[in-house]
Coordinates of C-alpha atoms and ligand atoms in Angstrom, one line a residue:
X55 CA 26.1 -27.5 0.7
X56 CA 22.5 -27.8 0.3
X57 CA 20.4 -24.5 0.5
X58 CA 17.9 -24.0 3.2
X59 CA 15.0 -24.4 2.2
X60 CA 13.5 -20.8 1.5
X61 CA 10.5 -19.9 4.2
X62 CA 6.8 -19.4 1.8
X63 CA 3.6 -18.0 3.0
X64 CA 0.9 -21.1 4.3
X65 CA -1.6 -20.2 1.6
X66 CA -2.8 -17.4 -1.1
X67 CA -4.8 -15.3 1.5
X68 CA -2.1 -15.3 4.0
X69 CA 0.3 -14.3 1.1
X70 CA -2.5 -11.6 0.2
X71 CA -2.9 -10.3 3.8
X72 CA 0.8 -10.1 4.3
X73 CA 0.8 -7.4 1.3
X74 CA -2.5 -6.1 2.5
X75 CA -0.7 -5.7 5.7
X76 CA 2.1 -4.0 4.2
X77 CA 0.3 -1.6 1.7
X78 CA -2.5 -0.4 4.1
X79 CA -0.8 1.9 7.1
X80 CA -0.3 5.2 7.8
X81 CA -0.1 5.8 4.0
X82 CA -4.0 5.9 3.7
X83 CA -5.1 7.5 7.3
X84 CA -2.3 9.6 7.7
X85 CA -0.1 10.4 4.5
X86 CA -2.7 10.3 1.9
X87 CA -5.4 12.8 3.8
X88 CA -2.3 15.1 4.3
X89 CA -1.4 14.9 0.3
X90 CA -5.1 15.2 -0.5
X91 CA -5.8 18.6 1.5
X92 CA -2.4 19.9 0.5
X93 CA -3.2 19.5 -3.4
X94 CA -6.1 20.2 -3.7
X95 CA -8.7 17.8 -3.1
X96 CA -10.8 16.0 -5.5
X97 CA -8.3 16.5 -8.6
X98 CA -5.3 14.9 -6.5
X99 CA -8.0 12.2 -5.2
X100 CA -8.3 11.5 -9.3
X101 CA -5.0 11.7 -10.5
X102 CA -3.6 9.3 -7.6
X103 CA -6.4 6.5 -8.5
X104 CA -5.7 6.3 -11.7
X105 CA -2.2 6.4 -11.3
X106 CA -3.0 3.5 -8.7
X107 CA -4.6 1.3 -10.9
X108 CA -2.9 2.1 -14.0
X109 CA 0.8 2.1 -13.2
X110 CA 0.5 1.0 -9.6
X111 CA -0.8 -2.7 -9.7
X112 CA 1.0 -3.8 -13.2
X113 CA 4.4 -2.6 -11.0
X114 CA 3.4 -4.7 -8.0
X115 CA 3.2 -7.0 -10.0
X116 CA 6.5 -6.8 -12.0
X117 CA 7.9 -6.8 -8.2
X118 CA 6.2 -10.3 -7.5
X119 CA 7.3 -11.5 -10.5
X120 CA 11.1 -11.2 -9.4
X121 CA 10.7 -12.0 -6.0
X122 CA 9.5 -15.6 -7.3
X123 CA 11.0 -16.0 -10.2
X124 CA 14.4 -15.1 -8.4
X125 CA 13.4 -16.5 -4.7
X126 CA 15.5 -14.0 -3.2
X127 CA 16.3 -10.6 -1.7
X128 CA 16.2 -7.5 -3.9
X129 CA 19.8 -7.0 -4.1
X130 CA 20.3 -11.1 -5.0
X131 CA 17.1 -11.2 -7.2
X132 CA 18.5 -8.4 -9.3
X133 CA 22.1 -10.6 -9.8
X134 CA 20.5 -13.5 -10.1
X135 CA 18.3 -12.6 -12.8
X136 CA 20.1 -10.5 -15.2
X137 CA 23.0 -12.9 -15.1
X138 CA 25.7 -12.6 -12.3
X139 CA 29.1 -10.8 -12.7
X140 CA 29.4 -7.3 -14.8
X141 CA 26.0 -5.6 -14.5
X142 CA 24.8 -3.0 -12.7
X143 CA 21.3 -4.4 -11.9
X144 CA 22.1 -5.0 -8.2
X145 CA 22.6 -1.3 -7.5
X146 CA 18.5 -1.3 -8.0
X147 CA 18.1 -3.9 -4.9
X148 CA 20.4 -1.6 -3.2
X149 CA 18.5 1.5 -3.7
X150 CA 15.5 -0.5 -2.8
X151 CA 17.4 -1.3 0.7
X152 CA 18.1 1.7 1.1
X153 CA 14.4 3.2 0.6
X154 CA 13.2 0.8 3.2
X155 CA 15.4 2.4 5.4
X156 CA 14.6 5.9 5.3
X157 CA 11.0 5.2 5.4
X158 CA 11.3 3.1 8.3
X159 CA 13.6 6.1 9.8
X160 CA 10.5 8.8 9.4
X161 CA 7.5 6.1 9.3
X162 CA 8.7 5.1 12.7
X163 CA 8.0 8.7 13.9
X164 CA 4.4 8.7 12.9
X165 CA 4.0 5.4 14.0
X166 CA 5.4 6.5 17.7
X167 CA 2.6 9.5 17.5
X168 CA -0.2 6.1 16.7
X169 CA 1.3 4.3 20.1
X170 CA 1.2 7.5 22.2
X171 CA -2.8 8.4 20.9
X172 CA -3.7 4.8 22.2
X173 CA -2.3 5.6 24.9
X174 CA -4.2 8.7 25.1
X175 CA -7.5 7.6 24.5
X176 CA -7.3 4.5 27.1
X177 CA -6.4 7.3 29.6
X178 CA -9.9 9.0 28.1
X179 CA -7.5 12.6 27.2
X180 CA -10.2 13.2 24.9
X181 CA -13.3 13.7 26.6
X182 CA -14.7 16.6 26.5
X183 CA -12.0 18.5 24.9
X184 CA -12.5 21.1 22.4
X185 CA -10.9 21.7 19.2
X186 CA -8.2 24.3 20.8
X187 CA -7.4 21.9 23.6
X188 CA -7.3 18.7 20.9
X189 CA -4.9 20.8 18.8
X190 CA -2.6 21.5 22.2
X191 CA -2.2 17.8 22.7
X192 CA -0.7 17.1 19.4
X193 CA 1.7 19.8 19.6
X194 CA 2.4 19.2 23.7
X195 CA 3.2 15.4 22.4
X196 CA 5.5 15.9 19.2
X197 CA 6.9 18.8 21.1
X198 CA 7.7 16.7 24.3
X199 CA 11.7 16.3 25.2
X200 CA 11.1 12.3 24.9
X201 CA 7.7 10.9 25.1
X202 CA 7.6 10.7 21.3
X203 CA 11.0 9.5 21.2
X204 CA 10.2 6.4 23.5
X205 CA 7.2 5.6 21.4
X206 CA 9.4 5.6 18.4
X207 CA 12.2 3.3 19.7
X208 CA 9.2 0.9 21.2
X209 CA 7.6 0.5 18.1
X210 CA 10.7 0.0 16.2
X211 CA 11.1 -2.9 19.1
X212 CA 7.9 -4.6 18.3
X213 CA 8.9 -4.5 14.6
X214 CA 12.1 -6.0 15.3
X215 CA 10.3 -8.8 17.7
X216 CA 8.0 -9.8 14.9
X217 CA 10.3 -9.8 11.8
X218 CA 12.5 -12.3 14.3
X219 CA 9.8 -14.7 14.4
X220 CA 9.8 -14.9 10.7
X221 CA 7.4 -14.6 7.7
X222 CA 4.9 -17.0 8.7
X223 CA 4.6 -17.1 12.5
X224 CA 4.9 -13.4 12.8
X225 CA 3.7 -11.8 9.4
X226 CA 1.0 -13.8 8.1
X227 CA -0.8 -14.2 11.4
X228 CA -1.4 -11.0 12.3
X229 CA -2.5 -9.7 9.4
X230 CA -5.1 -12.3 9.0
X231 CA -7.4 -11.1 11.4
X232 CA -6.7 -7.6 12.0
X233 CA -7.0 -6.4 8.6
X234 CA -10.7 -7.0 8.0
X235 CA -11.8 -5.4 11.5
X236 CA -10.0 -2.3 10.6
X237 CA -12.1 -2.1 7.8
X238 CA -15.3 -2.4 9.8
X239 CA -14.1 -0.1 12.0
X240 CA -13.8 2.3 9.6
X241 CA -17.1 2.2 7.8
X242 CA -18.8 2.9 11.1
X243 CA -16.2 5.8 11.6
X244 CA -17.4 6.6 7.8
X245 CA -21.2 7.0 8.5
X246 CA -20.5 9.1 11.9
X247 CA -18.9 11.4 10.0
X248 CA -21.1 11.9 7.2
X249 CA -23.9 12.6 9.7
X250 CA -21.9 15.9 11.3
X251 CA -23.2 19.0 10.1
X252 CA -20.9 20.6 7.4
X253 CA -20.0 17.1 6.1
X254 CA -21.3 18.3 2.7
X255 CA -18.2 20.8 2.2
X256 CA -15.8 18.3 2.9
X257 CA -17.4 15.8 0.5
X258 CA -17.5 18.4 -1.8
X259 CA -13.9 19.0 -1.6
X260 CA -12.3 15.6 -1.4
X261 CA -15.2 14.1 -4.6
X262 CA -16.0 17.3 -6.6
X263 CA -12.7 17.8 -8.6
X264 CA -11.3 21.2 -9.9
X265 CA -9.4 20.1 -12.8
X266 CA -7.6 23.8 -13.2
X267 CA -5.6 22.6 -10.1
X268 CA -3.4 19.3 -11.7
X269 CA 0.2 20.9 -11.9
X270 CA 3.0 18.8 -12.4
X271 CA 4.0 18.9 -9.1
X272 CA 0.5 16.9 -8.1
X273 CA 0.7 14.8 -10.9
X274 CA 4.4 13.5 -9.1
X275 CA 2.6 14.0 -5.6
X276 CA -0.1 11.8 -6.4
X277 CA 2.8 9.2 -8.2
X278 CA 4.7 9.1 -5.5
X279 CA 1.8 9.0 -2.6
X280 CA 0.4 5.6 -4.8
X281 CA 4.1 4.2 -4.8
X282 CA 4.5 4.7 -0.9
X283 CA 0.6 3.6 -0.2
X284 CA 1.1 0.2 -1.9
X285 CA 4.5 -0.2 -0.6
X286 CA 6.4 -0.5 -4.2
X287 CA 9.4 0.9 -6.0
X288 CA 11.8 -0.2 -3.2
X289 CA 12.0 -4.3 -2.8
X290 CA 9.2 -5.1 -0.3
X291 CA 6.9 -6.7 -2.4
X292 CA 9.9 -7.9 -4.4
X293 CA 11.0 -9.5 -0.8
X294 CA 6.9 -10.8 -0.3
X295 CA 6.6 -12.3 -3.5
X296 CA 10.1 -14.0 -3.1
X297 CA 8.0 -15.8 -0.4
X298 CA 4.7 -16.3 -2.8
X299 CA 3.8 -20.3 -3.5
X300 CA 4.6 -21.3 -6.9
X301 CA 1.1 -21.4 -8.1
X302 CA -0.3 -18.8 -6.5
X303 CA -2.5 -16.4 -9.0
X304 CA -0.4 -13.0 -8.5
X305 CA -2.1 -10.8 -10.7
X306 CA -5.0 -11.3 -8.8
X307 CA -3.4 -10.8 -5.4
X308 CA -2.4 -7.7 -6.9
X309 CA -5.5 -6.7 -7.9
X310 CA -7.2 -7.1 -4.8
X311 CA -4.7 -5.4 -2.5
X312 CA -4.8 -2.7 -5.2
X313 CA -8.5 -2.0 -4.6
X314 CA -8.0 -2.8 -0.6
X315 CA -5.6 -0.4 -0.5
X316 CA -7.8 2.4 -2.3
X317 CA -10.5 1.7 -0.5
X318 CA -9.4 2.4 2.6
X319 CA -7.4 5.7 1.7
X320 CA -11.4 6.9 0.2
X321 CA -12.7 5.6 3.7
X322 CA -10.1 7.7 5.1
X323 CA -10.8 10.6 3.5
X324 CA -14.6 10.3 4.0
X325 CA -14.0 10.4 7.8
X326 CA -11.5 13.2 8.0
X327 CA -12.6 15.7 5.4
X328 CA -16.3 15.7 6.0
X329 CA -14.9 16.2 9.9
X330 CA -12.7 18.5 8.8
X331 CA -14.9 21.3 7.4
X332 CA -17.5 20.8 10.0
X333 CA -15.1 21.2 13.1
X334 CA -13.4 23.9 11.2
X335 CA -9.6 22.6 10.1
X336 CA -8.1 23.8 7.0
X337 CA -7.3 20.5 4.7
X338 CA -4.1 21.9 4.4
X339 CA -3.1 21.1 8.5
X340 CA -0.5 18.8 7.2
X341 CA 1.3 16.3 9.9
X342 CA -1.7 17.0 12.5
X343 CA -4.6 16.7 10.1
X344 CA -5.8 12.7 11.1
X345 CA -4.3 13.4 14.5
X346 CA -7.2 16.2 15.6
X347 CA -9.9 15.4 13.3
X348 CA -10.3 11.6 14.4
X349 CA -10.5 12.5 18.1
X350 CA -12.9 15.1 17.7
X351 CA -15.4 12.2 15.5
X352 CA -14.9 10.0 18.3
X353 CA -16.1 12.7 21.1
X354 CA -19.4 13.0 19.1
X355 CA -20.2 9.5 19.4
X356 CA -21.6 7.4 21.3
X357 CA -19.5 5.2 22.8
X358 CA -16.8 7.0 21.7
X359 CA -14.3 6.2 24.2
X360 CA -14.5 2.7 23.1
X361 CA -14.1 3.2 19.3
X362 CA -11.8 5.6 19.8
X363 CA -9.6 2.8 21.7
X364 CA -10.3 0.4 19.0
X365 CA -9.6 2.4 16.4
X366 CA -6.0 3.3 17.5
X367 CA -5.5 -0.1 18.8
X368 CA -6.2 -1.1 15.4
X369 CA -4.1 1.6 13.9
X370 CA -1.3 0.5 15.8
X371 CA -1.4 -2.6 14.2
X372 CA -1.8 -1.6 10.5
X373 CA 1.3 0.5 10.9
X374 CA 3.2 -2.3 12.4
X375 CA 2.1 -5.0 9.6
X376 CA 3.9 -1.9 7.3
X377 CA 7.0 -2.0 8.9
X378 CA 7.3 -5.2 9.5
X379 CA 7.7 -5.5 5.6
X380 CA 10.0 -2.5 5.8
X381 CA 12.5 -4.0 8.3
X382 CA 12.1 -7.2 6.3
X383 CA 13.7 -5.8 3.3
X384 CA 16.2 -5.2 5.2
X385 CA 16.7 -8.4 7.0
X386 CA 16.5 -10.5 3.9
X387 CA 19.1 -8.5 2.6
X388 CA 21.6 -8.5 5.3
X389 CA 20.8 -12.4 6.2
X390 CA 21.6 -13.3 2.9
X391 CA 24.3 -11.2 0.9
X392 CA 26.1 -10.8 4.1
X393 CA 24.8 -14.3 5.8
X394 CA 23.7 -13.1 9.7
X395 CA 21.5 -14.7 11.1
X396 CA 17.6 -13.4 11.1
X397 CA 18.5 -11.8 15.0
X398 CA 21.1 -10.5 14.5
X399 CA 20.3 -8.5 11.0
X400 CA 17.0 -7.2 12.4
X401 CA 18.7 -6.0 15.7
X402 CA 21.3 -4.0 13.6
X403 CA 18.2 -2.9 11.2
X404 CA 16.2 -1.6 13.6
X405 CA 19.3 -0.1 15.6
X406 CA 20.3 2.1 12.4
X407 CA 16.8 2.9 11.8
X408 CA 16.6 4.0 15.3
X409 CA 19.9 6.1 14.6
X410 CA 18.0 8.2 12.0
X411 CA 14.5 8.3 13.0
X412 CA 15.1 9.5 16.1
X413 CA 16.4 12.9 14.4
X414 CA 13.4 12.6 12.4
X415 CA 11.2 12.8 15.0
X416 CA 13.4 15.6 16.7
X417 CA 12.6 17.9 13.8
X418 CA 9.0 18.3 14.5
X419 CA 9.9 20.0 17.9
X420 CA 9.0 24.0 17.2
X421 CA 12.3 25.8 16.7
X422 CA 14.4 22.8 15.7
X423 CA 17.7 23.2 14.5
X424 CA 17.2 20.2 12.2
X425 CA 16.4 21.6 9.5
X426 CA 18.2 21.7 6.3
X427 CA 17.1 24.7 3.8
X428 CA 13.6 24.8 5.0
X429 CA 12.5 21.5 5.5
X430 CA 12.8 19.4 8.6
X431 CA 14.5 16.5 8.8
X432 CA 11.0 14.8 8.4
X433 CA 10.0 16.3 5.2
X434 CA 12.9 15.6 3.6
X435 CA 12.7 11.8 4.5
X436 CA 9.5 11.6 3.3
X437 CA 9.9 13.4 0.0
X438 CA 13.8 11.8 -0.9
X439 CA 11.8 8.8 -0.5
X440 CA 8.5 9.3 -2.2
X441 CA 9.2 11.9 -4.2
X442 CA 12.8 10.7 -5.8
X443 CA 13.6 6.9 -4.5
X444 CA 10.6 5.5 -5.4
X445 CA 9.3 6.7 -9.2
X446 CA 13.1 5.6 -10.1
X447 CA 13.1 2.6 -8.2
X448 CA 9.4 1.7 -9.9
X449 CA 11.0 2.7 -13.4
X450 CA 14.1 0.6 -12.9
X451 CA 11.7 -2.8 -12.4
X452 CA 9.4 -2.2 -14.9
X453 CA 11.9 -1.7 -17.5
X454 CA 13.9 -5.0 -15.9
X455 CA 11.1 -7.0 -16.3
X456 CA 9.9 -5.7 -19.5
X457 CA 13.3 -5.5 -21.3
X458 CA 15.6 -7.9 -19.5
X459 CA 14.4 -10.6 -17.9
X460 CA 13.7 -13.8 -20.2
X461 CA 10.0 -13.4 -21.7
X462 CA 9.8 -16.6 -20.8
X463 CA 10.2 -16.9 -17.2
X464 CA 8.2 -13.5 -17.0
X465 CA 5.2 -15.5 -18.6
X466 CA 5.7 -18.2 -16.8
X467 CA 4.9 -15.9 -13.7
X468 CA 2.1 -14.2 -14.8
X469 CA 0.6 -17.3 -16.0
X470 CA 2.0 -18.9 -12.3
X471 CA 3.8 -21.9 -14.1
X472 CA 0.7 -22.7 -16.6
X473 CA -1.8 -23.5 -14.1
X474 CA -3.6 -20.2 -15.3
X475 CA -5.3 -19.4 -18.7
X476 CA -3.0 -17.0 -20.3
X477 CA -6.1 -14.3 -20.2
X478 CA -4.6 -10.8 -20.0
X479 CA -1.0 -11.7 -19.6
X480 CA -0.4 -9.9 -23.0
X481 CA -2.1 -6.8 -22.0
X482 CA -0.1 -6.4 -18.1
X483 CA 3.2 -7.3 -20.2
X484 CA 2.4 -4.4 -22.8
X485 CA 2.1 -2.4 -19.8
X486 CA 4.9 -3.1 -17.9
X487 CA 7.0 -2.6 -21.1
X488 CA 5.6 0.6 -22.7
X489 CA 3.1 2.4 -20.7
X490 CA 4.7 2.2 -17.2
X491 CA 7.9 3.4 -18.5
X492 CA 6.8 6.1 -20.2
X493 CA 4.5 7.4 -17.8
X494 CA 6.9 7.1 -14.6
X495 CA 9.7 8.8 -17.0
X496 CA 7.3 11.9 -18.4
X497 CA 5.7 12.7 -14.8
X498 CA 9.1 12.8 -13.5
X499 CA 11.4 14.6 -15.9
X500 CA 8.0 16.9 -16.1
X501 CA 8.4 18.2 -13.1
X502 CA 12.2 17.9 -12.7
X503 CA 12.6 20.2 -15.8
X504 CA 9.1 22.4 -15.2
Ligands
LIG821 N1 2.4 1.3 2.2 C1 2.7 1.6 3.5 C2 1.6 2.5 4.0 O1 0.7 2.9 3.2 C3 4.0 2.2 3.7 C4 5.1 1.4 3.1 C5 5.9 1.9 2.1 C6 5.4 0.1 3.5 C7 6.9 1.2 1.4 C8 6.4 -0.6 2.9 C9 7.1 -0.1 1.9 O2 1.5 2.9 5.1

């Protein structure tokens, strides 16, 4: 029986929105301020670029490389690739399912809290609020019996609509346009806050680093917040690049959502730390940092009630465009090791997502019994993932790449089927086979042992 013909993205930039899409999220605005403040400030800031650029894009890349080369899911690319019966490859596509999961289980929480704030600031629950009364509406919300729960399972229904439509009609529209205006968005967000007395503190904190505060547990923080913010380690840019045209340049689609992705997590912190320190909130707020900083900015402005719309609006949609590719990892999985059809395996994604995340977002409620030792169900999502999941998963598919794939096909990649000058192939394959490695293994075992 002839195979059907495998869906690809309509062109480079779509293919380079799509992962755009899927890297930038709640990862910069939300996760990455919280990881910032928590460790430290500045040195963290450091330690996770580099991290980014050295480590981060060479393993997106790796992950493009066997989504092509194999043209299938992460569980199937790893079989087909290191030669069928008898190896335990697969199990890494399966961990990578997995991942995608339990993000989507706790990501969907956050993303709820992003559907209720629109729905906040269209209702105008901001205006004229002061910084005790902003702080009571985030708790009110995540505490409330089921309005964060709703938000939850409708965003996990949006996901599910779009990832039914497919990779091109839903994914690679979307992202298209709604990408750059977040961007814009921001900047102006950017030179509001910078303009608020007691910005300079908060510049201070998040630029001028304190190198006596790099541990080993923010060296692994910072690995694992660069791993979740550009969506690798788990299969969905394996799953994306299994959709990439054959000659499509993908180092340099990985270098550009690289720096698109780092960008926006500095923007990020340039609106919410200078705000920070001039509205007095400790960096270290956690979970509610973005959530009372940003509608506090907005209040100041002019025309705030607007921007502030926009801005969540916007928000909305850069977390959806993230878990889109998270329930996609799953449904490429499920549609083809276990053959359902592209319904029916994102219905029963988003169902078992729902399963989970909905105890996720119980957690948060003060006094929760879901807790196991001291962290809520949340945390411990988040860190199993980032923290664990993800720095092995990354480590598995560089040292596949490196070490077992044919050199040959792995060249033929990075080259994209010698339309490209070989240029500095050589140097992202040393990389991928030494540095990468090393690195992921040293910052792990580090920290696991100190
Ligand atoms: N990178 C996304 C973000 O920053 C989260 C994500 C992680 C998406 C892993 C897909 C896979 O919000």
């Amino acid at each position: 029986m002839a195979e059907k013909k495998r869906e690809t993205f309509g062109s480079k930039l779509g293919f380079i929105m799509a992962t755009a899409g899927s890297a930038l999220g709640l990862g910069n605005i939300y996760r990455f301020p919280c990881e910032a403040g928590a460790n430290g400030g500045a040195a963290f800031v450091i330690v996770y670029l580099a991290l980014a650029l050295v480590i981060g894009t060479p393993l997106m890349i790796s992950e493009f490389v066997i989504g092509r080369n194999s043209r299938s899911n992460p569980v199937g690319a790893f079989r087909k690739l290191s030669g069928g019966k008898g190896t335990a490859w697969p199990v890494v596509g399966y961990l990578g399912v997995l991942c995608a999961f339990l993000i989507l289980a706790f990501y969907t929480t956050v993303a709820g809290w992003t559907l209720g704030y629109l729905g906040k600031s269209a209702a105008g629950h901001f205006a004229g609020q002061d910084l005790a009364a902003i702080q009571r509406q985030f708790s009110d919300f995540t505490n409330h019996p089921w309005l964060p729960i709703l938000c939850q399972l409708a965003f996990l229904a949006l996901t599910a609509v779009v990832v039914m439509r497919g990779v091109k009609g839903g994914i690679e529209r979307w992202s298209k346009i709604l990408m750059p205006m977040l961007l814009v968005i921001m900047v102006v967000l950017c030179v509001k806050s910078l303009t608020l007395s007691g910005a300079r503190e908060g510049l201070e904190f998040f630029f001028k680093p304190d190198f006596s505060k790099i541990t080993g547990k923010v060296v692994l923080s910072a690995l694992g917040q660069s791993f979740f913010s550009l969506s690798i380690g788990m299969g969905a840019l394996i799953t994306y690049g299994s959709y990439l045209g054959r000659r499509d340049n993908m180092v340099s689609s990985a270098v550009s959502v690289t720096l698109a992705d780092a960008l926006v997590a500095i923007l990020a912190g340039v609106i919410i730390f200078p705000a920070a320190f001039s509205f007095g909130i400790q960096p270290e707020a956690g979970a509610s940092l973005a959530f009372t900083t940003l509608p506090l900015v907005f209040q100041q402005m002019t025309g705030g009630y607007f921007f502030c719309l926009i801005f969540f609006l916007l928000l909305v949609i850069a977390t959806l465009t993230s878990t889109i590719s998270l329930l996609e990892v799953i449904v490429a999985a499920l549609t083809e090791e276990l053959r359902l059809s592209r319904t029916k395996a994102a219905l029963l994604g988003a169902v078992g997502t729902a399963v989970i995340g909905v105890l996720a977002t119980m957690s948060f409620r003060a006094g929760s019994p879901l807790h196991i030792g001291a962290k809520t169900v949340f945390d411990l999502l988040d860190q199993i993932t980032a923290l664990y999941m993800m720095p092995i998963g990354g480590l598995l598919i560089v040292l596949f790449v490196g070490w077992k794939m044919k050199r040959g096909d792995v060249m033929d990649e990075l080259t994209s089927h010698q339309t490209l000058r070989p240029g500095l192939r050589k140097a992202i394959l040393f990389i991928i086979k030494y540095i990468a490695p090393v690195a992921i293994a040293v910052i792990f075992v580090s920290q696991l042992v100190g």
